[in-house]
Each structure stands twice: as structure tokens, then as C-alpha cells.
Short mmCIF file of C-alpha atoms in Angstrom, two decimals:
data_model
loop_
_atom_site.label_atom_id
_atom_site.label_comp_id
_atom_site.label_asym_id
_atom_site.label_seq_id
_atom_site.Cartn_x
_atom_site.Cartn_y
_atom_site.Cartn_z
CA GLN M 1 110.70 115.78 136.64
CA VAL M 2 113.52 116.07 139.12
CA ALA M 3 111.18 117.75 141.60
CA ILE M 4 108.71 114.86 141.62
CA PRO M 5 110.76 112.48 143.83
CA ALA M 6 111.47 115.32 146.25
CA VAL M 7 107.79 116.21 146.45
CA LEU M 8 106.53 112.64 146.70
CA ALA M 9 109.25 111.36 149.00
CA PRO M 10 110.51 114.15 151.20
CA THR M 11 113.94 113.52 152.65
CA SER M 12 115.44 114.86 155.82
CA THR M 13 116.93 117.74 153.87
CA SER M 14 114.94 120.87 153.23
CA LEU M 15 114.10 122.40 149.88
CA GLU M 16 116.56 125.22 150.57
CA GLU M 17 119.38 122.70 151.11
CA GLU M 18 118.51 121.00 147.82
CA GLU M 19 118.59 124.37 146.04
CA ASP M 20 121.98 125.14 147.65
CA LYS M 21 123.35 121.79 146.40
CA SER M 22 122.09 122.59 142.91
CA GLN M 23 123.77 125.99 142.99
CA ASP M 24 127.04 124.42 144.19
CA GLY M 25 127.40 122.63 140.88
CA ASN M 26 125.51 119.37 141.55
CA ASP M 27 123.54 118.43 138.49
CA CYS M 28 120.02 117.05 138.22
CA VAL M 29 121.20 113.46 137.83
CA THR M 30 123.03 113.57 141.17
CA MET M 31 119.89 114.89 142.87
CA MET M 32 117.77 112.14 141.31
CA LEU M 33 120.18 109.39 142.33
CA SER M 34 120.41 110.61 145.91
CA SER M 35 116.65 110.61 146.29
CA SER M 36 116.02 107.22 144.63
CA SER M 37 116.37 105.28 147.90
CA SER M 38 113.88 107.55 149.65
CA THR M 39 111.56 107.17 146.66
CA ALA M 40 111.78 103.39 146.93
CA LEU M 41 110.98 103.54 150.66
CA TRP M 42 108.06 105.87 150.00
CA LYS M 43 106.69 103.54 147.30
CA ALA M 44 107.01 100.51 149.58
CA ALA M 45 105.15 102.32 152.36
CA LEU M 46 102.45 103.45 149.93
CA TYR M 47 101.93 99.94 148.56
CA SER M 48 101.75 98.53 152.08
CA THR M 49 99.21 101.16 153.14
CA MET M 50 97.05 100.62 150.05
CA GLU M 51 97.11 96.85 150.57
CA LYS M 52 96.05 97.21 154.23
CA GLN M 53 93.27 99.65 153.34
CA ALA M 54 92.03 97.43 150.51
CA THR M 55 91.98 94.39 152.80
CA LEU M 56 90.13 96.33 155.48
CA LEU M 57 87.41 97.85 153.30
CA CYS M 58 86.90 94.80 151.10
CA GLY M 59 86.70 92.52 154.12
CA LEU M 60 84.09 94.70 155.81
CA LEU M 61 81.95 95.13 152.69
CA ASP M 62 82.13 91.45 151.82
CA GLN M 63 80.35 90.70 155.11
CA CYS M 64 77.22 92.50 153.92
CA ARG M 65 74.62 90.18 152.52
CA GLY M 66 73.66 91.36 149.06
CA LEU M 67 77.16 92.69 148.36
CA ARG M 68 80.02 90.62 146.97
CA VAL M 69 83.41 92.25 146.65
CA ILE M 70 85.57 91.62 143.63
CA PHE M 71 88.93 92.02 145.34
CA PRO M 72 91.34 94.40 143.61
CA GLU M 73 94.51 93.20 141.94
CA GLY M 74 96.64 96.33 141.85
CA ALA M 75 93.97 99.01 141.52
CA MET M 76 93.15 101.69 144.09
CA TYR M 77 89.50 100.73 144.02
CA ALA M 78 87.35 97.63 144.31
CA MET M 79 84.29 96.58 142.37
CA VAL M 80 81.38 95.42 144.50
CA ARG M 81 78.59 93.28 143.11
CA ILE M 82 75.06 94.28 144.14
CA GLU M 83 72.63 91.37 144.22
CA VAL M 84 69.48 93.42 143.75
CA ASP M 85 67.19 90.49 144.54
CA LYS M 86 68.43 90.67 148.14
CA PHE M 87 67.25 94.28 148.53
CA ASP M 88 63.85 95.94 148.67
CA ASP M 89 62.06 97.27 145.60
CA LEU M 90 63.82 100.66 145.82
CA VAL M 91 67.14 99.09 144.84
CA VAL M 92 66.64 97.97 141.25
CA ASP M 93 70.09 98.56 139.77
CA ASP M 94 73.48 100.15 140.39
CA VAL M 95 72.21 103.70 139.80
CA SER M 96 69.34 103.42 142.28
CA PHE M 97 71.73 101.87 144.83
CA MET M 98 74.20 104.72 144.33
CA LYS M 99 71.55 107.48 144.54
CA LEU M 100 69.93 106.08 147.68
CA LEU M 101 73.30 105.49 149.35
CA LEU M 102 74.29 109.09 148.67
CA GLU M 103 70.96 110.52 149.85
CA GLU M 104 70.66 108.39 152.98
CA GLU M 105 74.25 107.84 154.10
CA ASN M 106 76.26 110.56 152.34
CA ILE M 107 78.51 107.90 150.77
CA VAL M 108 79.66 108.27 147.17
CA VAL M 109 80.26 105.22 145.00
CA LEU M 110 80.39 105.04 141.23
CA PRO M 111 77.79 102.83 139.51
CA GLY M 112 79.08 100.18 137.16
CA CYS M 113 77.20 101.69 134.24
CA ALA M 114 79.69 104.60 134.38
CA PHE M 115 82.28 102.05 133.23
CA GLY M 116 80.12 100.27 130.67
CA LEU M 117 79.06 97.61 133.14
CA GLY M 118 75.34 98.41 133.02
CA GLY M 119 72.34 96.27 132.28
CA GLY M 120 72.99 93.73 134.98
CA ALA M 121 74.41 90.29 134.61
CA LYS M 122 72.56 87.13 135.47
CA THR M 123 73.22 85.59 138.85
CA LYS M 124 75.23 82.40 139.13
CA ASP M 125 72.30 80.23 138.03
CA ASN M 126 72.06 82.24 134.78
CA GLY M 127 68.31 81.92 134.76
CA THR M 128 68.33 78.11 134.91
CA ASN M 129 65.88 78.18 137.80
CA GLY M 130 63.26 79.69 135.52
CA ASN M 131 63.53 83.14 137.11
CA ASP M 132 64.21 85.54 134.23
CA ASP M 133 62.98 88.80 135.77
CA ALA M 134 65.24 91.81 136.33
CA ARG M 135 65.49 91.06 140.06
CA SER M 136 67.57 87.95 139.29
CA SER M 137 70.31 90.22 137.91
CA TYR M 138 73.13 91.88 139.74
CA TYR M 139 74.98 95.12 139.20
CA VAL M 140 78.27 96.56 140.44
CA PHE M 141 79.62 99.74 141.94
CA ARG M 142 83.17 100.98 142.36
CA VAL M 143 84.54 102.15 145.70
CA VAL M 144 87.98 103.60 146.38
CA PHE M 145 90.01 102.76 149.47
CA CYS M 146 92.49 105.66 149.45
CA ALA M 147 90.94 107.33 152.50
CA PRO M 148 92.40 106.86 156.00
CA GLU M 149 91.38 103.75 157.94
CA HIS M 150 88.92 105.53 160.25
CA ILE M 151 87.08 106.95 157.22
CA LEU M 152 86.92 103.52 155.59
CA ARG M 153 85.48 102.03 158.79
CA THR M 154 82.86 104.78 159.01
CA ALA M 155 81.94 104.38 155.35
CA SER M 156 81.60 100.60 155.67
CA LYS M 157 79.34 100.99 158.72
CA ARG M 158 77.13 103.39 156.78
CA ILE M 159 76.97 101.02 153.83
CA ALA M 160 76.09 98.15 156.19
CA SER M 161 73.34 100.29 157.73
CA PHE M 162 72.02 101.06 154.26
CA CYS M 163 72.00 97.36 153.34
CA LEU M 164 70.04 96.50 156.49
CA ARG M 165 67.53 99.27 155.90
CA HIS M 166 66.91 98.13 152.32
CA LYS M 167 66.85 94.41 152.95
CA SER M 168 64.43 92.24 151.07
CA THR M 169 61.61 91.00 153.27
CA ASP M 170 61.97 87.61 151.57
CA LEU M 171 65.27 86.85 153.30
CA ASP M 172 66.46 86.08 156.79
CA TRP M 173 68.45 89.23 157.54
CA LYS M 174 69.14 88.45 161.17
CA HIS M 175 72.91 88.50 160.53
CA ALA M 176 72.93 90.60 157.36
CA CYS M 177 76.01 92.72 157.90
CA PHE M 178 78.88 92.54 160.36
CA GLY M 179 77.07 90.03 162.45
#
């Protein structure tokens, strides 16, 4: 366990110097205490990076019509709602969305059914408009934002392209994504 802070938060000293200190009689507790400040800095930088990446990806995906991001609250992933009624007949649920996205854009997301979120939930009107068919349901997928910023931007552009290509002909998609 002593090695974990040194691995996760490298200091300006080398591994050989740490080993020399240990051989000079310094115990494990001294090593842990000396690296705690660098661990705290590393954690702060990690949290800041994750927050920026989450804000970036979620903001870009939330601009796509037919997708609604459920912003993360401490997780390293976001859940994204798929409003299947805003897509063509090929997108019928989270699994079809995921398969097509992988085949067409080489983007991997996890369908909500992998987390027990299958079957679709009713849209905000909960069927009160008399529309009870499956197309009035929505599904979710999970997307991680741990990748570097340029990868997240590329992925979001591919997802936006996918959304445009599979738009429902019943909607005005003039400004569907990023527009």
C-alpha cells in the first residue's frame, strides 16, 4: 500500500532515491507522510480534469436533438437519454442505438439495459397524449469521459453525425446537433 501514492503521484524523487531512504532506516510511515501532499495535489488535479472533461462531453452531447444528458454527480461517466421517437425506425431502443453507433462511427457506449435500465421509460407526458406505442419511450446509454479532450471532441462529433444521419423525418432537424 505504501507504493500506491508513489505510483499514483510521482514526486520529484526517483524510485531509487525512495529505496535508498528506506534502506537508511526510514520506515513506511515516514514515506507515506512525505508523499501525502503530492497525493493531495494529484487528486486535486485529477478531480479538476475529470470535471472539465465531464462538462465538455456532456455539454456537446446535450446539444444533440434526441439526446438528453443526465449530468454526472461524482461518477466518471454520464447517462444519456435516447428519445427514440426523434430517430428513424432503425433506432428502436438503447441496444439498437449502441450497435448502429459502433458499426457506423466506431464509438462504444454501454446500453442502459446492461445496468437494468431496459424496457424504456415513458416520455415526460407519460402517455397522456394518447400515444402509447414503443416510440413514445426513451432509453439510456452510458458514456465515459476519461479520455483526453481531443478524443472526447472527436467522439461527440461522431455521435452528432450519427444523430443527424438517423433523424426522424417527422422533425425539423435543421439545427439538430451543434448548430
